[in-house]
Coordinates of N, CA and C in Angstrom, one line a residue:
Chain A
E221 N -0.3 -9.5 -19.5 CA -1.2 -10.0 -18.4 C -1.8 -8.8 -17.7
A222 N -3.1 -8.9 -17.5 CA -3.8 -7.8 -16.8 C -3.4 -7.7 -15.4
G223 N -3.3 -6.5 -14.8 CA -3.0 -6.3 -13.4 C -4.3 -6.5 -12.6
V224 N -4.2 -6.0 -11.4 CA -5.4 -6.0 -10.5 C -6.4 -5.0 -11.0
V225 N -7.6 -5.4 -11.2 CA -8.6 -4.5 -11.8 C -9.6 -4.2 -10.7
Q226 N -9.9 -2.9 -10.6 CA -10.9 -2.5 -9.6 C -12.0 -1.6 -10.3
S227 N -13.2 -1.7 -9.8 CA -14.2 -0.8 -10.3 C -15.2 -0.5 -9.2
P228 N -15.8 0.7 -9.2 CA -15.5 1.8 -10.1 C -14.3 2.5 -9.7
R229 N -13.8 3.4 -10.5 CA -12.6 4.3 -10.2 C -13.0 5.4 -9.2
Y230 N -14.2 5.9 -9.4 CA -14.7 6.9 -8.5 C -16.2 6.7 -8.2
K231 N -16.5 7.1 -6.9 CA -17.9 6.9 -6.5 C -18.2 8.0 -5.5
I232 N -19.3 8.7 -5.8 CA -19.8 9.7 -4.9 C -21.2 9.3 -4.4
I233 N -21.4 9.3 -3.1 CA -22.7 8.9 -2.6 C -23.0 9.8 -1.4
E234 N -24.3 9.8 -1.0 CA -24.7 10.5 0.1 C -24.5 9.6 1.4
K235 N -24.3 10.2 2.5 CA -24.2 9.4 3.7 C -25.4 8.6 4.0
K236 N -25.2 7.5 4.6 CA -26.2 6.5 5.0 C -26.6 5.6 3.8
Q237 N -26.1 5.9 2.6 CA -26.3 5.0 1.5 C -25.3 3.9 1.5
P238 N -25.7 2.8 0.8 CA -24.7 1.7 0.7 C -23.8 1.9 -0.5
V239 N -22.7 1.2 -0.5 CA -21.7 1.3 -1.7 C -21.0 0.0 -1.7
A240 N -20.6 -0.4 -2.9 CA -19.8 -1.7 -3.1 C -18.7 -1.4 -4.0
F241 N -17.6 -2.1 -3.8 CA -16.4 -2.0 -4.6 C -16.0 -3.4 -5.1
W242 N -15.5 -3.5 -6.3 CA -15.2 -4.8 -6.8 C -13.8 -4.9 -7.2
C243 N -13.2 -6.1 -7.0 CA -11.8 -6.3 -7.3 C -11.6 -7.6 -8.0
N244 N -10.8 -7.6 -9.1 CA -10.4 -8.9 -9.8 C -8.9 -9.0 -9.7
P245 N -8.4 -9.9 -8.9 CA -6.9 -10.0 -8.7 C -6.2 -10.5 -9.9
I246 N -4.9 -10.5 -9.9 CA -4.1 -11.2 -10.9 C -4.3 -12.7 -10.9
S247 N -4.5 -13.2 -12.0 CA -4.8 -14.7 -12.1 C -3.7 -15.5 -11.4
G248 N -4.2 -16.4 -10.6 CA -3.2 -17.3 -9.9 C -2.8 -16.8 -8.5
H249 N -3.1 -15.5 -8.2 CA -2.8 -15.0 -6.9 C -3.8 -15.4 -5.9
N250 N -3.3 -16.1 -4.9 CA -4.1 -16.7 -3.8 C -4.5 -15.6 -2.7
T251 N -3.6 -14.7 -2.5 CA -3.8 -13.7 -1.5 C -4.4 -12.4 -2.0
L252 N -5.4 -11.9 -1.4 CA -6.1 -10.7 -1.8 C -6.2 -9.8 -0.6
Y253 N -5.9 -8.5 -0.8 CA -5.9 -7.6 0.3 C -6.9 -6.4 -0.1
W254 N -7.6 -5.9 0.9 CA -8.3 -4.6 0.8 C -7.6 -3.6 1.7
Y255 N -7.2 -2.5 1.2 CA -6.6 -1.4 2.0 C -7.5 -0.2 1.9
R256 N -7.4 0.7 2.9 CA -8.0 2.0 2.8 C -6.9 3.0 2.9
Q257 N -6.9 4.0 2.1 CA -5.9 5.0 2.1 C -6.5 6.4 2.2
N258 N -6.3 7.0 3.3 CA -6.8 8.4 3.5 C -5.7 9.4 2.9
L259 N -6.2 10.6 2.6 CA -5.3 11.5 2.0 C -4.1 11.8 2.8
G260 N -2.9 11.7 2.2 CA -1.7 12.0 2.9 C -1.2 10.9 3.9
Q261 N -1.9 9.8 3.8 CA -1.5 8.6 4.7 C -1.1 7.4 3.8
G262 N -0.5 6.5 4.5 CA -0.2 5.2 3.8 C -1.4 4.3 3.9
P263 N -1.4 3.3 3.0 CA -2.5 2.3 3.0 C -2.6 1.6 4.4
E264 N -3.9 1.4 4.8 CA -4.2 0.6 6.0 C -4.9 -0.6 5.7
L265 N -4.5 -1.8 6.1 CA -5.1 -3.0 5.8 C -6.5 -3.1 6.4
L266 N -7.5 -3.5 5.6 CA -8.8 -3.8 6.2 C -9.0 -5.3 6.3
I267 N -8.7 -6.0 5.3 CA -8.9 -7.4 5.3 C -8.0 -8.1 4.4
R268 N -7.6 -9.4 4.7 CA -6.7 -10.2 3.9 C -7.4 -11.5 3.7
Y269 N -7.4 -12.0 2.4 CA -8.0 -13.3 2.1 C -6.8 -14.2 1.7
E270 N -6.9 -15.4 2.1 CA -6.1 -16.5 1.5 C -7.1 -17.4 0.8
N271 N -7.1 -17.4 -0.5 CA -8.2 -18.0 -1.3 C -9.5 -17.4 -0.9
E272 N -10.5 -18.2 -0.4 CA -11.8 -17.7 -0.1 C -11.9 -17.4 1.4
E273 N -10.9 -17.6 2.2 CA -10.9 -17.5 3.6 C -10.4 -16.1 4.1
A274 N -11.1 -15.4 4.9 CA -10.7 -14.2 5.4 C -9.8 -14.5 6.7
V275 N -8.5 -14.3 6.6 CA -7.6 -14.7 7.6 C -7.1 -13.5 8.5
D276 N -7.4 -12.3 8.1 CA -7.1 -11.2 8.9 C -8.0 -10.0 8.6
D277 N -9.0 -9.9 9.5 CA -10.0 -8.8 9.3 C -10.1 -8.0 10.6
S278 N -9.0 -7.9 11.3 CA -9.1 -7.2 12.6 C -9.3 -5.7 12.5
Q279 N -8.9 -5.2 11.3 CA -9.1 -3.7 11.1 C -10.4 -3.4 10.4
L280 N -11.2 -4.4 10.1 CA -12.4 -4.1 9.3 C -13.5 -3.7 10.3
P281 N -14.1 -2.5 10.1 CA -15.2 -2.1 11.0 C -16.5 -2.9 10.7
K282 N -16.7 -4.0 11.4 CA -17.6 -5.0 11.0 C -19.1 -4.5 11.2
D283 N -19.3 -3.4 11.9 CA -20.7 -3.0 12.0 C -21.2 -2.5 10.7
R284 N -20.4 -2.0 9.8 CA -20.8 -1.4 8.6 C -20.1 -1.9 7.3
F285 N -19.0 -2.5 7.5 CA -18.2 -3.1 6.4 C -18.3 -4.6 6.3
S286 N -18.4 -5.1 5.1 CA -18.4 -6.5 4.9 C -17.6 -6.8 3.6
A287 N -17.1 -8.0 3.5 CA -16.4 -8.3 2.3 C -16.6 -9.8 2.0
E288 N -16.4 -10.2 0.8 CA -16.5 -11.6 0.4 C -15.6 -11.8 -0.7
R289 N -15.2 -13.1 -0.8 CA -14.4 -13.5 -2.0 C -14.8 -14.9 -2.3
L290 N -15.9 -14.9 -3.1 CA -16.5 -16.2 -3.5 C -15.5 -16.9 -4.5
K291 N -15.4 -18.2 -4.3 CA -14.6 -19.0 -5.2 C -13.1 -18.6 -5.2
G292 N -12.7 -17.8 -4.2 CA -11.3 -17.5 -4.1 C -10.7 -16.6 -5.2
V293 N -11.6 -15.9 -6.0 CA -11.1 -15.1 -7.1 C -11.4 -13.7 -6.9
D294 N -12.6 -13.2 -7.5 CA -13.0 -11.8 -7.3 C -13.4 -11.6 -5.9
S295 N -13.4 -10.3 -5.5 CA -13.8 -9.9 -4.2 C -14.6 -8.7 -4.2
T296 N -15.5 -8.5 -3.3 CA -16.4 -7.3 -3.2 C -16.3 -6.8 -1.7
L297 N -16.1 -5.5 -1.6 CA -16.1 -4.8 -0.3 C -17.3 -3.9 -0.3
K298 N -18.1 -4.0 0.8 CA -19.3 -3.3 0.9 C -19.3 -2.4 2.2
I299 N -19.9 -1.3 2.1 CA -20.1 -0.4 3.2 C -21.6 -0.1 3.3
Q300 N -22.2 -0.3 4.4 CA -23.6 0.0 4.6 C -24.0 0.2 6.0
P301 N -24.4 1.4 6.4 CA -24.4 2.6 5.6 C -23.1 3.4 5.6
A302 N -22.9 4.1 4.6 CA -21.6 4.9 4.5 C -21.7 6.1 5.4
E303 N -20.6 6.5 6.0 CA -20.5 7.7 6.8 C -19.5 8.7 6.2
L304 N -19.5 9.9 6.6 CA -18.7 11.0 6.0 C -17.2 10.6 6.1
G305 N -16.9 9.9 7.2 CA -15.5 9.6 7.5 C -15.0 8.4 6.7
D306 N -15.9 7.8 5.9 CA -15.5 6.7 5.0 C -14.8 7.2 3.7
S307 N -14.9 8.5 3.5 CA -14.3 9.0 2.3 C -12.8 8.7 2.2
A308 N -12.3 8.0 1.2 CA -11.0 7.6 1.1 C -10.8 6.9 -0.2
V309 N -9.6 6.4 -0.5 CA -9.3 5.6 -1.6 C -9.2 4.1 -1.1
Y310 N -10.0 3.2 -1.7 CA -10.0 1.8 -1.3 C -9.2 1.1 -2.4
L311 N -8.1 0.5 -1.9 CA -7.2 -0.2 -2.8 C -7.3 -1.7 -2.6
C312 N -7.3 -2.4 -3.7 CA -7.2 -3.9 -3.7 C -5.8 -4.3 -4.1
A313 N -5.2 -5.3 -3.5 CA -3.9 -5.8 -3.9 C -4.0 -7.3 -3.9
S314 N -3.1 -7.9 -4.7 CA -3.0 -9.4 -4.6 C -1.5 -9.8 -4.7
S315 N -1.3 -11.0 -4.2 CA 0.1 -11.6 -4.3 C -0.1 -13.1 -4.4
L316 N 1.0 -13.7 -4.8 CA 1.0 -15.2 -5.0 C 0.6 -15.9 -3.7
G317 N 1.2 -15.4 -2.6 CA 0.9 -15.9 -1.3 C 1.2 -14.9 -0.2
A318 N 0.8 -15.2 1.0 CA 0.9 -14.2 2.1 C 2.4 -13.9 2.4
G319 N 3.3 -14.8 2.1 CA 4.7 -14.6 2.3 C 5.4 -14.0 1.1
S320 N 4.7 -13.7 0.1 CA 5.3 -13.2 -1.1 C 6.0 -11.8 -0.8
T321 N 7.0 -11.5 -1.5 CA 7.7 -10.3 -1.3 C 7.1 -9.1 -2.1
E322 N 6.2 -9.4 -2.9 CA 5.6 -8.3 -3.7 C 4.1 -8.4 -3.8
A323 N 3.4 -7.3 -3.5 CA 2.0 -7.3 -3.7 C 1.7 -6.3 -4.9
F324 N 0.8 -6.6 -5.7 CA 0.4 -5.7 -6.8 C -0.9 -5.0 -6.5
F325 N -0.9 -3.7 -6.7 CA -2.1 -2.9 -6.3 C -2.9 -2.6 -7.5
G326 N -4.2 -2.5 -7.3 CA -5.1 -2.0 -8.3 C -5.1 -0.4 -8.3
Q327 N -5.8 0.2 -9.2 CA -5.8 1.6 -9.3 C -6.6 2.3 -8.1
G328 N -7.4 1.5 -7.5 CA -8.2 2.0 -6.4 C -9.5 2.6 -6.8
T329 N -10.4 2.7 -5.8 CA -11.7 3.4 -5.9 C -11.7 4.5 -5.0
R330 N -11.9 5.7 -5.5 CA -11.9 6.9 -4.7 C -13.4 7.2 -4.3
L331 N -13.7 7.0 -3.0 CA -15.0 7.2 -2.5 C -15.1 8.5 -1.8
T332 N -16.2 9.3 -2.2 CA -16.5 10.5 -1.6 C -17.9 10.4 -1.0
V333 N -18.0 10.6 0.3 CA -19.3 10.5 0.9 C -19.7 12.0 1.3
V334 N -20.9 12.4 0.8 CA -21.3 13.8 1.0 C -22.6 13.8 1.9
Chain B
G225 N 2.9 -2.9 19.1 CA 2.4 -2.2 18.0 C 3.5 -1.9 17.0
Q226 N 3.2 -1.4 15.9 CA 4.1 -1.0 14.9 C 4.2 0.5 14.7
N227 N 5.4 1.0 14.6 CA 5.6 2.4 14.4 C 6.6 2.7 13.3
I228 N 6.2 3.4 12.3 CA 7.1 3.7 11.1 C 7.1 5.2 10.9
D229 N 8.3 5.7 10.8 CA 8.5 7.2 10.6 C 9.2 7.5 9.3
Q230 N 8.7 8.4 8.6 CA 9.3 8.9 7.4 C 9.1 10.4 7.4
P231 N 10.0 11.2 6.7 CA 9.8 12.6 6.5 C 8.5 12.8 5.7
T232 N 7.8 13.9 5.9 CA 6.5 14.1 5.2 C 6.8 14.5 3.8
E233 N 7.7 15.5 3.6 CA 8.0 16.0 2.3 C 9.4 16.2 2.1
M234 N 9.9 16.2 0.8 CA 11.2 16.5 0.5 C 11.2 17.1 -0.9
T235 N 12.2 18.0 -1.2 CA 12.3 18.6 -2.5 C 13.8 18.4 -2.9
A236 N 14.0 18.0 -4.2 CA 15.3 17.8 -4.7 C 15.3 18.3 -6.2
T237 N 16.5 18.5 -6.7 CA 16.7 19.0 -8.0 C 16.9 17.9 -9.1
E238 N 16.4 18.1 -10.2 CA 16.6 17.2 -11.3 C 18.0 16.9 -11.5
G239 N 18.4 15.6 -11.7 CA 19.8 15.2 -11.9 C 20.5 15.0 -10.6
A240 N 20.0 15.4 -9.5 CA 20.7 15.2 -8.2 C 20.4 13.8 -7.6
I241 N 20.9 13.6 -6.4 CA 20.6 12.4 -5.6 C 19.8 12.8 -4.4
V242 N 18.9 11.9 -4.0 CA 18.1 12.2 -2.8 C 18.0 10.9 -2.0
Q243 N 18.0 11.0 -0.7 CA 17.9 9.9 0.2 C 16.7 10.1 1.1
I244 N 15.8 9.1 1.0 CA 14.6 9.1 1.8 C 14.8 8.1 3.0
N245 N 14.7 8.6 4.2 CA 14.9 7.7 5.4 C 13.6 7.2 5.9
C246 N 13.7 6.0 6.6 CA 12.6 5.4 7.2 C 13.1 4.7 8.5
T247 N 12.5 5.0 9.6 CA 12.9 4.3 10.8 C 11.6 3.5 11.3
Y248 N 11.9 2.4 11.9 CA 10.7 1.6 12.3 C 10.9 0.9 13.7
Q249 N 9.8 0.7 14.4 CA 9.9 0.0 15.6 C 8.7 -1.0 15.5
T250 N 9.0 -2.3 15.4 CA 8.0 -3.3 15.2 C 8.3 -4.5 16.1
S251 N 7.2 -5.2 16.4 CA 7.3 -6.5 17.2 C 7.7 -7.6 16.2
G252 N 9.0 -7.8 16.0 CA 9.5 -8.7 15.1 C 9.8 -8.0 13.7
F253 N 10.6 -8.7 12.9 CA 10.9 -8.1 11.6 C 11.1 -9.2 10.6
N254 N 10.4 -9.1 9.4 CA 10.6 -10.1 8.4 C 10.7 -9.5 7.0
G255 N 11.1 -8.2 7.0 CA 11.3 -7.6 5.7 C 10.7 -6.1 5.6
L256 N 11.3 -5.3 4.8 CA 10.9 -4.0 4.6 C 10.8 -3.7 3.1
F257 N 9.7 -3.0 2.8 CA 9.3 -2.7 1.4 C 9.4 -1.2 1.2
W258 N 9.7 -0.9 -0.1 CA 9.6 0.5 -0.6 C 8.6 0.5 -1.8
Y259 N 7.6 1.4 -1.7 CA 6.7 1.5 -2.8 C 6.7 2.9 -3.3
Q260 N 6.5 3.1 -4.6 CA 6.3 4.4 -5.2 C 4.8 4.6 -5.5
Q261 N 4.3 5.8 -5.2 CA 2.9 6.1 -5.5 C 2.8 7.5 -6.1
H262 N 2.5 7.5 -7.4 CA 2.2 8.8 -8.0 C 0.8 9.3 -7.6
A263 N 0.6 10.6 -7.6 CA -0.7 11.1 -7.2 C -1.9 10.5 -8.0
G264 N -2.8 10.0 -7.2 CA -4.0 9.4 -7.9 C -3.8 8.0 -8.5
E265 N -2.6 7.4 -8.2 CA -2.3 6.1 -8.8 C -2.1 5.1 -7.7
A266 N -2.0 3.8 -8.1 CA -1.7 2.8 -7.1 C -0.3 2.7 -6.7
P267 N 0.0 2.3 -5.5 CA 1.4 2.1 -5.2 C 2.1 1.0 -6.1
T268 N 3.3 1.2 -6.5 CA 4.0 0.2 -7.3 C 5.3 -0.2 -6.5
F269 N 5.6 -1.5 -6.5 CA 6.7 -2.1 -5.8 C 8.0 -1.6 -6.3
L270 N 8.9 -1.2 -5.4 CA 10.3 -0.8 -5.8 C 11.3 -1.8 -5.3
S271 N 11.2 -2.1 -4.0 CA 12.2 -3.0 -3.4 C 11.7 -3.7 -2.2
Y272 N 12.5 -4.7 -1.8 CA 12.2 -5.5 -0.6 C 13.5 -5.9 0.0
N273 N 13.8 -5.5 1.2 CA 15.0 -5.9 1.9 C 14.7 -6.7 3.1
V274 N 15.4 -7.8 3.3 CA 15.2 -8.7 4.4 C 16.6 -8.8 5.2
L275 N 17.7 -8.6 4.5 CA 19.0 -8.7 5.1 C 19.7 -7.3 5.1
D276 N 20.6 -7.1 6.0 CA 21.3 -5.8 6.1 C 22.1 -5.6 4.8
G277 N 22.2 -4.3 4.5 CA 23.0 -3.9 3.4 C 22.3 -3.2 2.3
L278 N 23.0 -2.9 1.3 CA 22.5 -2.1 0.2 C 22.1 -3.0 -1.0
E279 N 21.0 -2.7 -1.6 CA 20.6 -3.4 -2.8 C 20.3 -2.4 -3.9
E280 N 21.0 -2.6 -5.0 CA 20.8 -1.6 -6.1 C 20.0 -2.1 -7.2
K281 N 19.2 -1.3 -7.7 CA 18.3 -1.7 -8.9 C 18.2 -0.4 -9.8
G282 N 19.1 -0.3 -10.7 CA 19.1 0.8 -11.6 C 19.4 2.1 -10.9
R283 N 18.5 3.1 -11.0 CA 18.7 4.4 -10.4 C 18.3 4.4 -8.9
F284 N 17.6 3.3 -8.5 CA 17.1 3.2 -7.1 C 17.9 2.2 -6.4
S285 N 18.2 2.5 -5.1 CA 18.9 1.6 -4.2 C 18.2 1.7 -2.9
S286 N 18.2 0.5 -2.2 CA 17.6 0.5 -0.8 C 18.5 -0.1 0.2
F287 N 18.6 0.5 1.3 CA 19.5 0.1 2.4 C 18.7 -0.3 3.6
L288 N 19.3 -1.3 4.3 CA 18.6 -1.8 5.5 C 19.7 -2.0 6.6
S289 N 19.3 -1.5 7.8 CA 20.1 -1.9 9.0 C 19.1 -2.4 10.1
R290 N 19.0 -3.7 10.3 CA 18.0 -4.3 11.2 C 18.3 -3.9 12.6
S291 N 19.6 -3.8 13.0 CA 19.9 -3.5 14.4 C 19.5 -2.1 14.7
K292 N 19.5 -1.2 13.8 CA 19.2 0.2 14.0 C 17.7 0.5 13.7
G293 N 17.0 -0.5 13.1 CA 15.6 -0.2 12.7 C 15.5 0.9 11.7
Y294 N 16.4 0.8 10.7 CA 16.6 2.0 9.8 C 16.7 1.5 8.3
S295 N 16.1 2.2 7.4 CA 16.3 2.0 6.0 C 16.3 3.3 5.3
Y296 N 16.9 3.3 4.1 CA 16.7 4.4 3.2 C 16.6 4.0 1.8
L297 N 15.9 4.9 1.1 CA 15.8 4.7 -0.4 C 16.6 5.8 -1.0
L298 N 17.5 5.4 -1.9 CA 18.4 6.3 -2.6 C 18.0 6.4 -4.0
L299 N 17.7 7.6 -4.5 CA 17.3 7.9 -5.9 C 18.4 8.7 -6.5
K300 N 19.0 8.2 -7.6 CA 20.1 8.9 -8.3 C 19.6 9.4 -9.6
E301 N 20.3 10.4 -10.1 CA 20.0 11.0 -11.4 C 18.5 11.3 -11.5
L302 N 18.0 12.1 -10.5 CA 16.6 12.4 -10.4 C 16.0 12.9 -11.7
Q303 N 14.8 12.4 -12.0 CA 14.0 12.9 -13.2 C 12.7 13.4 -12.6
M304 N 12.1 14.3 -13.5 CA 10.9 14.9 -13.1 C 9.8 13.9 -12.7
K305 N 9.8 12.8 -13.5 CA 8.8 11.7 -13.2 C 9.0 11.0 -11.9
D306 N 10.1 11.3 -11.2 CA 10.3 10.7 -9.9 C 9.5 11.4 -8.8
S307 N 8.9 12.5 -9.2 CA 8.0 13.2 -8.2 C 6.8 12.3 -7.9
A308 N 6.8 11.9 -6.6 CA 5.8 11.0 -6.2 C 5.9 10.8 -4.7
S309 N 5.0 10.0 -4.1 CA 5.2 9.7 -2.7 C 5.9 8.3 -2.6
Y310 N 6.7 8.2 -1.6 CA 7.5 7.0 -1.4 C 7.1 6.4 -0.1
L311 N 6.6 5.2 -0.1 CA 6.0 4.5 1.1 C 7.0 3.5 1.6
C312 N 7.3 3.5 2.8 CA 8.1 2.5 3.5 C 7.1 1.6 4.2
A313 N 7.3 0.3 4.1 CA 6.3 -0.6 4.8 C 7.1 -1.8 5.4
V314 N 6.7 -2.2 6.5 CA 7.4 -3.3 7.2 C 6.5 -4.5 7.5
R315 N 7.0 -5.7 7.2 CA 6.4 -6.9 7.6 C 7.0 -7.4 8.9
P316 N 6.2 -7.4 10.0 CA 6.7 -7.7 11.3 C 7.3 -9.1 11.4
G317 N 6.5 -10.1 10.8 CA 7.0 -11.5 10.9 C 6.1 -12.4 10.3
G318 N 6.6 -13.4 9.7 CA 5.8 -14.5 9.1 C 4.7 -13.9 8.2
Y319 N 3.5 -14.3 8.4 CA 2.4 -13.8 7.6 C 1.6 -12.7 8.2
Q320 N 2.2 -12.0 9.2 CA 1.6 -10.8 9.8 C 1.4 -9.7 8.7
K321 N 0.5 -8.9 9.0 CA 0.2 -7.9 8.0 C 1.3 -6.9 7.8
V322 N 1.5 -6.4 6.6 CA 2.4 -5.4 6.3 C 1.9 -4.0 6.8
T323 N 2.7 -3.3 7.5 CA 2.2 -1.9 8.0 C 3.0 -0.9 7.2
F324 N 2.2 0.1 6.6 CA 2.8 1.2 5.9 C 3.0 2.4 6.7
G325 N 4.1 3.1 6.3 CA 4.3 4.5 6.9 C 3.4 5.4 6.1
T326 N 3.4 6.7 6.5 CA 2.6 7.7 5.9 C 3.1 8.2 4.6
G327 N 4.3 7.8 4.2 CA 4.8 8.2 2.9 C 5.6 9.5 2.9
T328 N 6.6 9.6 2.1 CA 7.3 10.8 1.9 C 7.0 11.4 0.5
K329 N 6.5 12.6 0.4 CA 6.1 13.2 -0.8 C 7.4 13.9 -1.4
L330 N 7.9 13.4 -2.5 CA 9.1 14.0 -3.1 C 8.7 14.8 -4.3
Q331 N 9.2 16.1 -4.3 CA 9.0 16.9 -5.4 C 10.4 17.2 -6.1
V332 N 10.4 16.9 -7.4 CA 11.7 17.1 -8.1 C 11.5 18.4 -8.9
I333 N 12.4 19.3 -8.7 CA 12.3 20.6 -9.4 C 13.4 20.8 -10.4
P334 N 13.1 21.6 -11.5 CA 14.2 21.7 -12.6 C 15.4 22.4 -12.0

């Protein structure tokens, strides 16, 4: 069975440009997470979905970040416009449910804003 | 708020045993995770402790003391491939978000 799939793996953009990341969670997993991980730091939650509903987006910078999970499966995270400080690895993870003891992470998208 | 502390870096010798500590201060507690993350890779799940005590899984064991807000990950018979970052993460309660520590970068040397 395929794990969590993310694309692209790497993205380099100029500041002020838009960028989007895509995530396909493990089949049957209702809970989907987007994390941001800066170099030398642990992952920081940006948003959590239960099916198609965003239930925790308190850490998402809503002035420039947006996310959607249509039909409760795939998800897209967008940044518009990107800033230099947005350079990080964006990780998607999924689990059977919010109370699950294990979340499975994708390989991440490494974003570099120049 | 949530506060999780781990050593930044550790070095250990191949074949030896290493203990990576994690202390936490959270508003409520509903479980502690350990993840392994190789450079440039995704975190992978190692263990989940919700009750006090030691849980062993092959070469890796995880210990939890809820009263002390303390956990450790014990790696035995270290192998070169164990060189990675080890992330401690805490679920404060219920469906609240899991908070990660900054991770401990372990280097295994010959």
